[in-house]
Every structure is written in structure tokens, then in C-alpha cells.
Amino acid sequence: MINRVNDLSPIHLFNIILESLDVPAFICELDHDLRPGPCLALNQAASRWLGFAPAECAALLEGVVSLSLPDLVADLKQDGRATLDLETTNPQGQAQSLDLGCRLLRVHDHRYLFCRPDGETDAKGEWHQPGLSSRILKGLREGVAVSDGQGRVLATNPALARLLGLEPGGGGQEHLEQLLSRFSGVDYAGQVLPVLEDQGFWRGAARNPLGPFPGTLYQISLASLKEDGGGATHHVALFSEQAWDLSTQDQLLHLAHFDPLTGLPNRSLFGERLVSAMAHARRRGLGLAVLFLDLDNFKTINDSLGHSLGDELLKAVARRLQECVRAEDTVARLGGDEFLLLLQDIGNATAAAMAGRRVLNSLAEPFMIERHELFVSVSVGITLFPHDGEDTETLIKNADMAMYRAKDEGKRGLHLYSPALNNEVNRRLLMENNLRKGLTRGEFEVYYQPKVRLNDGQVTGMEALIRWHQPEVGMISPVEFIPLAEESGLILPIGEWVLREACHFTKALHDAGQPDLSVAVNLSTRQLLWQFDLVDMLEATLAESELPPQNLELEVTESVIMRNLEASIATMRRIRELGIRISLDDFGTGYSSLFYLKKLPIDTIKIDRAFVRDLPHNREDVAIIQGIISMARSLNLEVVAEGVETREQLDFLRQSHCHLMQGFLFSQPLPGPAFTGLLERGDRL
Ligand code: C2E
Ligand code: MG
Ligand code: MG
């Protein structure tokens, strides 16, 4: 008998059994080491004896049980039984004690600790009484149906007949499917069965439009009884009227499916949702993704700042995670600092990586907890259904493995499972992870390349160009990592950092006696089109560095502007209203319509290196350059030639009345101190 009760896995059913006992009894979760975890169910007798509300009792019992470690664990390991002295103080302040006998219950691969009084009031005898279960079933207000492993109904209890409006005694139903079809919206084949087969139980709520009280809402639980290692021999279905207030049972149900700290679904509910999401995805030929998240530095925070702050942080992380997924997705807490995400309708690795990035980016913002500013770093492993697994265990296990790879790769990053398919994506993700770290580890540096006035050879300003010294690889070109930074959204912090560096550097040069120097900073697509606080950020950086706005120039390429002409123009206008100048970078390589030049709120054109390279021999390039320069001059725009490498190119540009040049002929981009040196020496063209 006890084995059967064990098999009625859902806590809901545990609870019914507990309620049938007249003595205080409760059930706690055990982890794989048999260490007790949360109290999942307790009966009213226990709650009465303890003298508190059920939720408080659960916390209290958890505390008492954890106090008796490690004896309890050792005894359970030895013979599956242990004793426990329950010593508490009731709300009136009176001490009370109860000797409990505890035993280990195994349900599927979960383990539970069942505790009830020892000695005279021992309930053990009762459990073994034959016929108890049928007495319980008869007396229950809940409807119960028992079927064989194929779903053919073998027996129903009187309450079920009552609530379905059937003749008492006669089930009259041939199959669970028919029974369930009486409730609106329950899809037995599509929803219920897949979960039941995978998880051993299913739970849902549905209305019964036909019974004696049409429209009543019922909570329905199904559990499979399995033979050791074999398939289901029976299914038990339980129908209970949905109570409108949060009854004890609901609270316990809630406990069984939700994480008490964060209120997120726990692993078991996540598993249920994943099974139905997989069934849904299979029917529609869609994919989905499972993300396994582990905070990298939670232990340090928890140990150094205390557990209550750690708890607050976990709650805040939970809220952020929920904000970055859609309503149909699921965020669950596995325990500790581990979370699971179920993202529906994700078709491929790229889409999954994008979703993963959203998570990383949203957690990258600092958390303010009790006046501490906390930075959380997280490692994320991703699996895709159906590619990386077709059942919950495999998907979660593989996502966990991928998460460990992300940790191996230096934490704070993403890793996709199934290396063969996603090698390229993973290579990019690795670089992206490194980018993210590079930012915090100070691996970036800004170089400055002088811009020189052609008529007098004077350095008038410089372009800020980012450099990345990656410890393992060496110097990586911005041509390689800027597109990735764009894609991952990291360009926003990177761009902001370059701007701040450049402004402070230039202000320092002003203060050192070069008050006319201007600095040019490159703006990327995402910054111009998607950074909604760009203008505010620019204004704040200018204020903080005290650099006059007219000494800052932003370089924007034509291709960026053409992505969304209207929006770009609007933002560029606002930037210019601050007094900042704008130049059109790489002119000639994109759309290059001279017509647009008139419309764009710009001050300068930078002619791309491609047109300068073959000067003055290539007749076409000569014509183009001359055309651009005369057009620009007539529009009152300043012209800069990029990539000037030879004396011949320089002479030609000078004759063509180009204003400024930038190129290796005069200087390569230089680190800050070298650039300062060049100015101090008074180098000229
Ligand atoms: P860009 O804005 O057109 O920058 C000019 C590029 O031409 C620089 O390459 C510079 O080193 C190179 N260059 C200058 N003179 C010569 C020359 O005489 N010969 C040759 N062959 N090359 C010359 P760099 O520094 O590798 O930057 C490449 C691109 O990366 C930049 O093109 C810009 O689009 C982007 N970039 C660099 N730094 C940043 C940044 O901080 N933010 C953003 N968003 N983009 C950046
Ligand atoms: Mg540029
Ligand atoms: Mg350029």
C-alpha cells in the first residue's frame, strides 16, 4: 500500500493522504544527497498542533528538519528511516514537543521525507490496513477515477459520479479521454497524455459545462502508477472543485510548483510546461529553446553581503528575467542561483543566441539592493528542440553542459549546445563573450589619427579609433569586432566608453595649450538609430568632460543614414542643436547621392580611401574627387580625404582644394601619449 501511495506523485495527492490522518504529518523534499529541502505538504492537524498558518508552519518545519542534520541524513541513508524531535514554541509562547518517525519516500526519481508521530500515535499501522484506500476514496469530496495503463476506466468514486451527473456506482465511461472530454478545453491526446507519459503526472483546470452545477471550475490532476522501471500500470485522475479563496491545499499546490523565494515556477512545473510546449511545437513544426542560466558571482555576493541581501538579489534577477521574455515563455528557478528559461517558437541557433543576448544585456545593468550597487554576471547554456533533444531531461541536461562550456570560456557569456551545427555561431559568441569581458578588463584603447589642414600643414584635430588588445589573440581590428559589437548590442557601452575617453583626452590637450583641437568619434548604426538616450548621453559626456561641443565631431556613414533616412536626419538635427558637428564618413562607398547631401544636416564629408588610392593616375577617380570637392564647397561643407599615403596623392588633393587630409603619409593612428608627443614636437605636414 505504501508503495502505491508513494507513486501518487503529485503533492496534491500527498496532501489528501496527509489529511486522512488524524495526527500531525508533513512531507519535505529531499535532494539527491537526502538532505531535506522545502516542506511541500502538511496536514491541518500539523498546522493546528504548531498553532500557525500553514505557510508559516511550512517554513517552521523546514527549519526544524534542517536543524537535525546530519544525523537525519545518515539514518535515512542507512535504512530509510529516522527519528526527529519536533520542539517548537506555539504562538502563546508555550514550548511543546513531539517525537516524529520519518521515512524516505521515493516517487519516480524524486525523494521525499514523510514525518508523523512515533510511538502510540504511530500512523504506520493505519497505512498498512487493507481497504484504507477505498475508504479514503469513498469519503473524498473530490472525484476520482482509476484507469488501466491504456486509459480504460476501471473504477470511479461516488463524488465523481455526483459531479459528472452520473448514476452512482456506474462509471459509465470507457476511457479517460471521454471522461476528460466532458470538461471544456482539455485536449487529452495533444496536451494531457504527452505530459503524463513524460512526467508521470499532469495538472490543469477546466470547466464542466454539463454537470449538476454547469460551468463549475475543476482542478484536474492525473498521476501514473508505474511498476519499477516499467510503464504505467494505472492512471489516477482526481477532480476537485476549484476553491475561490487560497485554501491550504492551493497554497501547498503552489509550494509544489513554485519557488517560494521568487514565486517563479520550479523545476517540476517547468518540466510540465516544456512537455506541452514540445507537443505544441511538434504539431506545428516549430522549434523552441531551453536556456540554462547560472550566476557566476552569486556565492561571493551571498557570502560577503549576507543571505538576506542574496535573497533580494535573486528576486530582482527573477523579475528582470521575466521582463525580457514574452508572455508565452517560462522563467523558472531551479534552486540556488540557477534559472531555466523556456522560449517558444525559436527556429534556429541565431534566434536562440539573440534571445540569450537579451538576457545577458538585461542582467548586465547593475542591481540596486539595499543601497548596494551589485553587478551580476551570468553564464548561459542553450539547447534547441528538437535538434538537441526531444525530452525534458535531455534538453535540460544538454543546456546545463553548454552552460558549463560558457563558464569554461571565461564566464559571463553564452554557449550553444551541439558544437557541430553551431561552430560558427559559437565562434562568434566566444568573441562576443571576450568583448564583454574586454570592456570590464580594460583591454580597449583609443588611438588618435591626426587630421591635417592642407593649406598650412597644421594639425587641426584627430579621429578617435578604437583598438582591442585581446590577451590570447593579440590586437584585433575594429573592422572585425565592431560588427559583432553591433549585433550583440555591446556597441552601446563600447561607443560610450570611446566617446568619454576621446572627450577627456581632447579636453586635457586643450588645457595643455592646444585649445582649437577637435576630436572625431565614429557612431555606429545602432547608436544612431536605436540608442534612444544618445543625445542625452552626448550632452552628459560633454558636460562631464567640459569639452566645448564645437570641438566634438561625430562620424556617421552613409549606409547607416540610408537605413532610415527620416529617423537619422531627426537625430542628427538634435545632435547638431547641441553644437556638435557631424561628418559623413566613407563617402562614395554607399549610396553617394549628391542629391541627398543637400538634405543631410552635416558639416563635413570624408572621401573614402578607395577613391584616394589610385590618385592621380586613375582618370575616373580624379573626376569623382574633383566633382565631390566642388559640390561640397558649393554646399559649404568641409572636405577631408581619407587614406592619403603618397606625396602624389597629397599634391593632387591640394591642387583640387581639398580642405583636410588624414592618412599614413602624415601619421598612423597613435596611442594617446604618442599623439601628445607629436603635438608637442609641433609636427606639421
Ligand atoms: P573609418 O572611420 O573610416 O576609419 C579610418 C580607417 O582607415 C582606420 O582604420 C584607419 O586606421 C585607416 N587609415 C587611416 N589612414 C590610412 C591610410 O593612409 N592607409 C590605410 N590603408 N588605412 C588608413 P581602423 O582604425 O582599422 O578602423 C576601421 C573602421 O572601424 C573605421 O573606419 C570605423 O568605421 C570603425 N571604427 C574604429 N573605431 C571605432 C569606434 O570607436 N566606434 C565605431 N563605431 N567604429 C569604429
Ligand atoms: Mg571614421
Ligand atoms: Mg572612414
mmCIF file with all atom_site columns, N, CA and C and ligand atoms in Angstrom, residues 449 463-467 477-479 482 486 491 494-495 498 521-525 527 555 557 585-586 606 608-609 642-645 662-665 667-669, ligand 1:
data_model
loop_
_atom_site.group_PDB
_atom_site.id
_atom_site.type_symbol
_atom_site.label_atom_id
_atom_site.label_alt_id
_atom_site.label_comp_id
_atom_site.label_asym_id
_atom_site.label_entity_id
_atom_site.label_seq_id
_atom_site.pdbx_PDB_ins_code
_atom_site.Cartn_x
_atom_site.Cartn_y
_atom_site.Cartn_z
_atom_site.occupancy
_atom_site.B_iso_or_equiv
_atom_site.pdbx_formal_charge
_atom_site.auth_seq_id
_atom_site.auth_comp_id
_atom_site.auth_asym_id
_atom_site.auth_atom_id
_atom_site.pdbx_PDB_model_num
ATOM   1   N N   . GLN A 1 449 ? 44.298 59.488 -34.813 1.00 0.00 ? 449 GLN A N   1
ATOM   2   C CA  . GLN A 1 449 ? 44.987 59.759 -36.075 1.00 0.00 ? 449 GLN A CA  1
ATOM   3   C C   . GLN A 1 449 ? 44.775 61.232 -36.437 1.00 0.00 ? 449 GLN A C   1
ATOM   4   N N   . GLU A 1 463 ? 40.990 61.781 -35.376 1.00 0.00 ? 463 GLU A N   1
ATOM   5   C CA  . GLU A 1 463 ? 39.891 60.822 -35.302 1.00 0.00 ? 463 GLU A CA  1
ATOM   6   C C   . GLU A 1 463 ? 40.226 59.797 -34.228 1.00 0.00 ? 463 GLU A C   1
ATOM   7   N N   . ALA A 1 464 ? 39.251 59.533 -33.379 1.00 0.00 ? 464 ALA A N   1
ATOM   8   C CA  . ALA A 1 464 ? 39.430 58.518 -32.333 1.00 0.00 ? 464 ALA A CA  1
ATOM   9   C C   . ALA A 1 464 ? 39.117 57.161 -32.942 1.00 0.00 ? 464 ALA A C   1
ATOM   10  N N   . LEU A 1 465 ? 40.059 56.216 -32.862 1.00 0.00 ? 465 LEU A N   1
ATOM   11  C CA  . LEU A 1 465 ? 39.866 54.880 -33.439 1.00 0.00 ? 465 LEU A CA  1
ATOM   12  C C   . LEU A 1 465 ? 40.153 53.844 -32.356 1.00 0.00 ? 465 LEU A C   1
ATOM   13  N N   . ILE A 1 466 ? 39.183 52.970 -32.152 1.00 0.00 ? 466 ILE A N   1
ATOM   14  C CA  . ILE A 1 466 ? 39.333 52.024 -31.040 1.00 0.00 ? 466 ILE A CA  1
ATOM   15  C C   . ILE A 1 466 ? 40.287 50.886 -31.397 1.00 0.00 ? 466 ILE A C   1
ATOM   16  N N   . ARG A 1 467 ? 41.007 50.405 -30.406 1.00 0.00 ? 467 ARG A N   1
ATOM   17  C CA  . ARG A 1 467 ? 41.894 49.248 -30.560 1.00 0.00 ? 467 ARG A CA  1
ATOM   18  C C   . ARG A 1 467 ? 41.590 48.263 -29.453 1.00 0.00 ? 467 ARG A C   1
ATOM   19  N N   . SER A 1 477 ? 41.359 43.948 -35.080 1.00 0.00 ? 477 SER A N   1
ATOM   20  C CA  . SER A 1 477 ? 40.959 45.164 -35.801 1.00 0.00 ? 477 SER A CA  1
ATOM   21  C C   . SER A 1 477 ? 39.489 45.513 -35.537 1.00 0.00 ? 477 SER A C   1
ATOM   22  N N   . PRO A 1 478 ? 39.192 46.799 -35.460 1.00 0.00 ? 478 PRO A N   1
ATOM   23  C CA  . PRO A 1 478 ? 37.786 47.184 -35.274 1.00 0.00 ? 478 PRO A CA  1
ATOM   24  C C   . PRO A 1 478 ? 36.908 46.702 -36.426 1.00 0.00 ? 478 PRO A C   1
ATOM   25  N N   . VAL A 1 479 ? 37.508 46.535 -37.612 1.00 0.00 ? 479 VAL A N   1
ATOM   26  C CA  . VAL A 1 479 ? 36.714 46.049 -38.746 1.00 0.00 ? 479 VAL A CA  1
ATOM   27  C C   . VAL A 1 479 ? 36.130 44.683 -38.407 1.00 0.00 ? 479 VAL A C   1
ATOM   28  N N   . ILE A 1 482 ? 33.780 45.440 -34.494 1.00 0.00 ? 482 ILE A N   1
ATOM   29  C CA  . ILE A 1 482 ? 32.677 46.410 -34.413 1.00 0.00 ? 482 ILE A CA  1
ATOM   30  C C   . ILE A 1 482 ? 31.353 45.802 -34.923 1.00 0.00 ? 482 ILE A C   1
ATOM   31  N N   . GLU A 1 486 ? 28.031 45.471 -32.711 1.00 0.00 ? 486 GLU A N   1
ATOM   32  C CA  . GLU A 1 486 ? 26.750 45.995 -33.180 1.00 0.00 ? 486 GLU A CA  1
ATOM   33  C C   . GLU A 1 486 ? 25.655 44.962 -32.962 1.00 0.00 ? 486 GLU A C   1
ATOM   34  N N   . ILE A 1 491 ? 27.935 47.473 -28.624 1.00 0.00 ? 491 ILE A N   1
ATOM   35  C CA  . ILE A 1 491 ? 28.438 48.728 -29.173 1.00 0.00 ? 491 ILE A CA  1
ATOM   36  C C   . ILE A 1 491 ? 27.999 49.912 -28.305 1.00 0.00 ? 491 ILE A C   1
ATOM   37  N N   . ILE A 1 494 ? 30.478 50.188 -25.487 1.00 0.00 ? 494 ILE A N   1
ATOM   38  C CA  . ILE A 1 494 ? 31.788 50.436 -26.085 1.00 0.00 ? 494 ILE A CA  1
ATOM   39  C C   . ILE A 1 494 ? 31.837 51.853 -26.665 1.00 0.00 ? 494 ILE A C   1
ATOM   40  N N   . GLY A 1 495 ? 30.783 52.196 -27.423 1.00 0.00 ? 495 GLY A N   1
ATOM   41  C CA  . GLY A 1 495 ? 30.733 53.520 -28.051 1.00 0.00 ? 495 GLY A CA  1
ATOM   42  C C   . GLY A 1 495 ? 30.771 54.624 -27.001 1.00 0.00 ? 495 GLY A C   1
ATOM   43  N N   . VAL A 1 498 ? 34.357 54.956 -25.700 1.00 0.00 ? 498 VAL A N   1
ATOM   44  C CA  . VAL A 1 498 ? 35.244 55.661 -26.640 1.00 0.00 ? 498 VAL A CA  1
ATOM   45  C C   . VAL A 1 498 ? 34.972 57.165 -26.573 1.00 0.00 ? 498 VAL A C   1
ATOM   46  N N   . VAL A 1 521 ? 34.614 61.210 -33.421 1.00 0.00 ? 521 VAL A N   1
ATOM   47  C CA  . VAL A 1 521 ? 34.304 59.880 -32.883 1.00 0.00 ? 521 VAL A CA  1
ATOM   48  C C   . VAL A 1 521 ? 33.308 59.210 -33.826 1.00 0.00 ? 521 VAL A C   1
ATOM   49  N N   . ASN A 1 522 ? 33.543 57.927 -34.127 1.00 0.00 ? 522 ASN A N   1
ATOM   50  C CA  . ASN A 1 522 ? 32.652 57.197 -35.036 1.00 0.00 ? 522 ASN A CA  1
ATOM   51  C C   . ASN A 1 522 ? 31.377 56.752 -34.324 1.00 0.00 ? 522 ASN A C   1
ATOM   52  N N   . LEU A 1 523 ? 30.273 56.929 -35.004 1.00 0.00 ? 523 LEU A N   1
ATOM   53  C CA  . LEU A 1 523 ? 28.985 56.466 -34.465 1.00 0.00 ? 523 LEU A CA  1
ATOM   54  C C   . LEU A 1 523 ? 28.530 55.272 -35.289 1.00 0.00 ? 523 LEU A C   1
ATOM   55  N N   . SER A 1 524 ? 28.048 54.233 -34.630 1.00 0.00 ? 524 SER A N   1
ATOM   56  C CA  . SER A 1 524 ? 27.596 53.057 -35.380 1.00 0.00 ? 524 SER A CA  1
ATOM   57  C C   . SER A 1 524 ? 26.095 53.147 -35.638 1.00 0.00 ? 524 SER A C   1
ATOM   58  N N   . THR A 1 525 ? 25.627 52.213 -36.459 1.00 0.00 ? 525 THR A N   1
ATOM   59  C CA  . THR A 1 525 ? 24.200 52.180 -36.815 1.00 0.00 ? 525 THR A CA  1
ATOM   60  C C   . THR A 1 525 ? 23.305 52.152 -35.592 1.00 0.00 ? 525 THR A C   1
ATOM   61  N N   . GLN A 1 527 ? 23.862 52.911 -32.590 1.00 0.00 ? 527 GLN A N   1
ATOM   62  C CA  . GLN A 1 527 ? 23.862 54.110 -31.764 1.00 0.00 ? 527 GLN A CA  1
ATOM   63  C C   . GLN A 1 527 ? 22.966 55.181 -32.371 1.00 0.00 ? 527 GLN A C   1
ATOM   64  N N   . GLU A 1 555 ? 31.291 60.972 -36.599 1.00 0.00 ? 555 GLU A N   1
ATOM   65  C CA  . GLU A 1 555 ? 31.363 60.453 -37.964 1.00 0.00 ? 555 GLU A CA  1
ATOM   66  C C   . GLU A 1 555 ? 30.278 59.397 -38.154 1.00 0.00 ? 555 GLU A C   1
ATOM   67  N N   . THR A 1 557 ? 28.347 56.973 -41.195 1.00 0.00 ? 557 THR A N   1
ATOM   68  C CA  . THR A 1 557 ? 28.475 56.578 -42.600 1.00 0.00 ? 557 THR A CA  1
ATOM   69  C C   . THR A 1 557 ? 27.124 56.698 -43.297 1.00 0.00 ? 557 THR A C   1
ATOM   70  N N   . ASP A 1 585 ? 31.019 59.897 -43.152 1.00 0.00 ? 585 ASP A N   1
ATOM   71  C CA  . ASP A 1 585 ? 32.227 59.067 -43.270 1.00 0.00 ? 585 ASP A CA  1
ATOM   72  C C   . ASP A 1 585 ? 32.148 58.168 -44.495 1.00 0.00 ? 585 ASP A C   1
ATOM   73  N N   . ASP A 1 586 ? 33.288 57.755 -44.999 1.00 0.00 ? 586 ASP A N   1
ATOM   74  C CA  . ASP A 1 586 ? 33.378 56.787 -46.106 1.00 0.00 ? 586 ASP A CA  1
ATOM   75  C C   . ASP A 1 586 ? 32.538 57.217 -47.299 1.00 0.00 ? 586 ASP A C   1
ATOM   76  N N   . LYS A 1 606 ? 33.835 63.026 -45.605 1.00 0.00 ? 606 LYS A N   1
ATOM   77  C CA  . LYS A 1 606 ? 35.125 62.343 -45.648 1.00 0.00 ? 606 LYS A CA  1
ATOM   78  C C   . LYS A 1 606 ? 35.130 61.427 -46.864 1.00 0.00 ? 606 LYS A C   1
ATOM   79  N N   . ASP A 1 608 ? 36.155 58.520 -49.104 1.00 0.00 ? 608 ASP A N   1
ATOM   80  C CA  . ASP A 1 608 ? 36.691 57.214 -48.738 1.00 0.00 ? 608 ASP A CA  1
ATOM   81  C C   . ASP A 1 608 ? 38.036 56.946 -49.411 1.00 0.00 ? 608 ASP A C   1
ATOM   82  N N   . ARG A 1 609 ? 38.822 56.167 -48.683 1.00 0.00 ? 609 ARG A N   1
ATOM   83  C CA  . ARG A 1 609 ? 40.158 55.780 -49.118 1.00 0.00 ? 609 ARG A CA  1
ATOM   84  C C   . ARG A 1 609 ? 40.164 55.160 -50.520 1.00 0.00 ? 609 ARG A C   1
ATOM   85  N N   . GLU A 1 642 ? 40.501 60.702 -46.919 1.00 0.00 ? 642 GLU A N   1
ATOM   86  C CA  . GLU A 1 642 ? 40.999 59.645 -46.029 1.00 0.00 ? 642 GLU A CA  1
ATOM   87  C C   . GLU A 1 642 ? 42.051 58.809 -46.737 1.00 0.00 ? 642 GLU A C   1
ATOM   88  N N   . GLY A 1 643 ? 42.914 58.185 -45.966 1.00 0.00 ? 643 GLY A N   1
ATOM   89  C CA  . GLY A 1 643 ? 43.838 57.182 -46.507 1.00 0.00 ? 643 GLY A CA  1
ATOM   90  C C   . GLY A 1 643 ? 44.885 57.743 -47.457 1.00 0.00 ? 643 GLY A C   1
ATOM   91  N N   . VAL A 1 644 ? 45.381 58.929 -47.161 1.00 0.00 ? 644 VAL A N   1
ATOM   92  C CA  . VAL A 1 644 ? 46.406 59.518 -48.026 1.00 0.00 ? 644 VAL A CA  1
ATOM   93  C C   . VAL A 1 644 ? 47.762 58.916 -47.652 1.00 0.00 ? 644 VAL A C   1
ATOM   94  N N   . GLU A 1 645 ? 48.376 58.255 -48.638 1.00 0.00 ? 645 GLU A N   1
ATOM   95  C CA  . GLU A 1 645 ? 49.618 57.529 -48.341 1.00 0.00 ? 645 GLU A CA  1
ATOM   96  C C   . GLU A 1 645 ? 50.820 58.057 -49.107 1.00 0.00 ? 645 GLU A C   1
ATOM   97  N N   . GLN A 1 662 ? 43.868 62.966 -44.026 1.00 0.00 ? 662 GLN A N   1
ATOM   98  C CA  . GLN A 1 662 ? 44.133 62.051 -42.923 1.00 0.00 ? 662 GLN A CA  1
ATOM   99  C C   . GLN A 1 662 ? 44.753 60.829 -43.574 1.00 0.00 ? 662 GLN A C   1
ATOM   100 N N   . GLY A 1 663 ? 45.890 60.353 -43.077 1.00 0.00 ? 663 GLY A N   1
ATOM   101 C CA  . GLY A 1 663 ? 46.473 59.176 -43.720 1.00 0.00 ? 663 GLY A CA  1
ATOM   102 C C   . GLY A 1 663 ? 47.864 58.885 -43.226 1.00 0.00 ? 663 GLY A C   1
ATOM   103 N N   . PHE A 1 664 ? 48.347 57.690 -43.621 1.00 0.00 ? 664 PHE A N   1
ATOM   104 C CA  . PHE A 1 664 ? 49.643 57.213 -43.142 1.00 0.00 ? 664 PHE A CA  1
ATOM   105 C C   . PHE A 1 664 ? 50.793 58.120 -43.574 1.00 0.00 ? 664 PHE A C   1
ATOM   106 N N   . LEU A 1 665 ? 50.579 58.871 -44.680 1.00 0.00 ? 665 LEU A N   1
ATOM   107 C CA  . LEU A 1 665 ? 51.642 59.759 -45.138 1.00 0.00 ? 665 LEU A CA  1
ATOM   108 C C   . LEU A 1 665 ? 52.082 60.684 -44.009 1.00 0.00 ? 665 LEU A C   1
ATOM   109 N N   . SER A 1 667 ? 50.658 60.442 -40.598 1.00 0.00 ? 667 SER A N   1
ATOM   110 C CA  . SER A 1 667 ? 50.781 59.632 -39.381 1.00 0.00 ? 667 SER A CA  1
ATOM   111 C C   . SER A 1 667 ? 49.771 58.491 -39.349 1.00 0.00 ? 667 SER A C   1
ATOM   112 N N   . GLN A 1 668 ? 50.201 57.393 -38.788 1.00 0.00 ? 668 GLN A N   1
ATOM   113 C CA  . GLN A 1 668 ? 49.301 56.288 -38.448 1.00 0.00 ? 668 GLN A CA  1
ATOM   114 C C   . GLN A 1 668 ? 48.453 56.741 -37.256 1.00 0.00 ? 668 GLN A C   1
ATOM   115 N N   . PRO A 1 669 ? 47.373 56.023 -36.949 1.00 0.00 ? 669 PRO A N   1
ATOM   116 C CA  . PRO A 1 669 ? 46.704 56.282 -35.674 1.00 0.00 ? 669 PRO A CA  1
ATOM   117 C C   . PRO A 1 669 ? 47.688 55.976 -34.532 1.00 0.00 ? 669 PRO A C   1
HETATM 118 P P1  . C2E B 2 .   ? 36.975 54.759 -40.529 1.00 0.00 ? 1   C2E B P1  1
HETATM 119 O O1  . C2E B 2 .   ? 36.109 55.524 -39.583 1.00 0.00 ? 1   C2E B O1  1
HETATM 120 O O2  . C2E B 2 .   ? 36.783 55.022 -41.963 1.00 0.00 ? 1   C2E B O2  1
HETATM 121 O O3  . C2E B 2 .   ? 38.448 54.975 -40.054 1.00 0.00 ? 1   C2E B O3  1
HETATM 122 C C1  . C2E B 2 .   ? 39.512 55.122 -40.911 1.00 0.00 ? 1   C2E B C1  1
HETATM 123 C C2  . C2E B 2 .   ? 40.265 53.835 -41.053 1.00 0.00 ? 1   C2E B C2  1
HETATM 124 O O4  . C2E B 2 .   ? 41.237 53.975 -42.046 1.00 0.00 ? 1   C2E B O4  1
HETATM 125 C C3  . C2E B 2 .   ? 41.028 53.477 -39.783 1.00 0.00 ? 1   C2E B C3  1
HETATM 126 O O5  . C2E B 2 .   ? 41.034 52.079 -39.696 1.00 0.00 ? 1   C2E B O5  1
HETATM 127 C C4  . C2E B 2 .   ? 42.418 53.981 -40.090 1.00 0.00 ? 1   C2E B C4  1
HETATM 128 O O6  . C2E B 2 .   ? 43.428 53.328 -39.361 1.00 0.00 ? 1   C2E B O6  1
HETATM 129 C C5  . C2E B 2 .   ? 42.521 53.659 -41.545 1.00 0.00 ? 1   C2E B C5  1
HETATM 130 N N1  . C2E B 2 .   ? 43.500 54.521 -42.210 1.00 0.00 ? 1   C2E B N1  1
HETATM 131 C C6  . C2E B 2 .   ? 43.792 55.802 -41.948 1.00 0.00 ? 1   C2E B C6  1
HETATM 132 N N2  . C2E B 2 .   ? 44.747 56.262 -42.797 1.00 0.00 ? 1   C2E B N2  1
HETATM 133 C C7  . C2E B 2 .   ? 45.052 55.240 -43.618 1.00 0.00 ? 1   C2E B C7  1
HETATM 134 C C8  . C2E B 2 .   ? 45.982 55.091 -44.716 1.00 0.00 ? 1   C2E B C8  1
HETATM 135 O O7  . C2E B 2 .   ? 46.693 56.015 -45.118 1.00 0.00 ? 1   C2E B O7  1
HETATM 136 N N3  . C2E B 2 .   ? 46.017 53.885 -45.341 1.00 0.00 ? 1   C2E B N3  1
HETATM 137 C C9  . C2E B 2 .   ? 45.227 52.863 -44.938 1.00 0.00 ? 1   C2E B C9  1
HETATM 138 N N4  . C2E B 2 .   ? 45.347 51.715 -45.597 1.00 0.00 ? 1   C2E B N4  1
HETATM 139 N N5  . C2E B 2 .   ? 44.372 52.960 -43.910 1.00 0.00 ? 1   C2E B N5  1
HETATM 140 C C10 . C2E B 2 .   ? 44.269 54.137 -43.265 1.00 0.00 ? 1   C2E B C10 1
HETATM 141 P P2  . C2E B 2 .   ? 40.749 51.342 -38.387 1.00 0.00 ? 1   C2E B P2  1
HETATM 142 O O8  . C2E B 2 .   ? 41.277 52.090 -37.229 1.00 0.00 ? 1   C2E B O8  1
HETATM 143 O O9  . C2E B 2 .   ? 41.135 49.944 -38.584 1.00 0.00 ? 1   C2E B O9  1
HETATM 144 O O10 . C2E B 2 .   ? 39.185 51.446 -38.272 1.00 0.00 ? 1   C2E B O10 1
HETATM 145 C C11 . C2E B 2 .   ? 38.395 50.834 -39.203 1.00 0.00 ? 1   C2E B C11 1
HETATM 146 C C12 . C2E B 2 .   ? 36.964 51.205 -39.046 1.00 0.00 ? 1   C2E B C12 1
HETATM 147 O O11 . C2E B 2 .   ? 36.434 50.722 -37.808 1.00 0.00 ? 1   C2E B O11 1
HETATM 148 C C13 . C2E B 2 .   ? 36.750 52.713 -39.001 1.00 0.00 ? 1   C2E B C13 1
HETATM 149 O O12 . C2E B 2 .   ? 36.717 53.189 -40.299 1.00 0.00 ? 1   C2E B O12 1
HETATM 150 C C14 . C2E B 2 .   ? 35.407 52.776 -38.331 1.00 0.00 ? 1   C2E B C14 1
HETATM 151 O O13 . C2E B 2 .   ? 34.377 52.556 -39.240 1.00 0.00 ? 1   C2E B O13 1
HETATM 152 C C15 . C2E B 2 .   ? 35.461 51.629 -37.374 1.00 0.00 ? 1   C2E B C15 1
HETATM 153 N N6  . C2E B 2 .   ? 35.803 52.120 -36.034 1.00 0.00 ? 1   C2E B N6  1
HETATM 154 C C16 . C2E B 2 .   ? 37.026 52.365 -35.484 1.00 0.00 ? 1   C2E B C16 1
HETATM 155 N N7  . C2E B 2 .   ? 36.898 52.818 -34.235 1.00 0.00 ? 1   C2E B N7  1
HETATM 156 C C17 . C2E B 2 .   ? 35.578 52.892 -33.983 1.00 0.00 ? 1   C2E B C17 1
HETATM 157 C C18 . C2E B 2 .   ? 34.796 53.306 -32.867 1.00 0.00 ? 1   C2E B C18 1
HETATM 158 O O14 . C2E B 2 .   ? 35.286 53.739 -31.826 1.00 0.00 ? 1   C2E B O14 1
HETATM 159 N N8  . C2E B 2 .   ? 33.431 53.227 -32.987 1.00 0.00 ? 1   C2E B N8  1
HETATM 160 C C19 . C2E B 2 .   ? 32.845 52.777 -34.125 1.00 0.00 ? 1   C2E B C19 1
HETATM 161 N N9  . C2E B 2 .   ? 31.516 52.718 -34.175 1.00 0.00 ? 1   C2E B N9  1
HETATM 162 N N10 . C2E B 2 .   ? 33.549 52.398 -35.209 1.00 0.00 ? 1   C2E B N10 1
HETATM 163 C C20 . C2E B 2 .   ? 34.900 52.459 -35.137 1.00 0.00 ? 1   C2E B C20 1
#
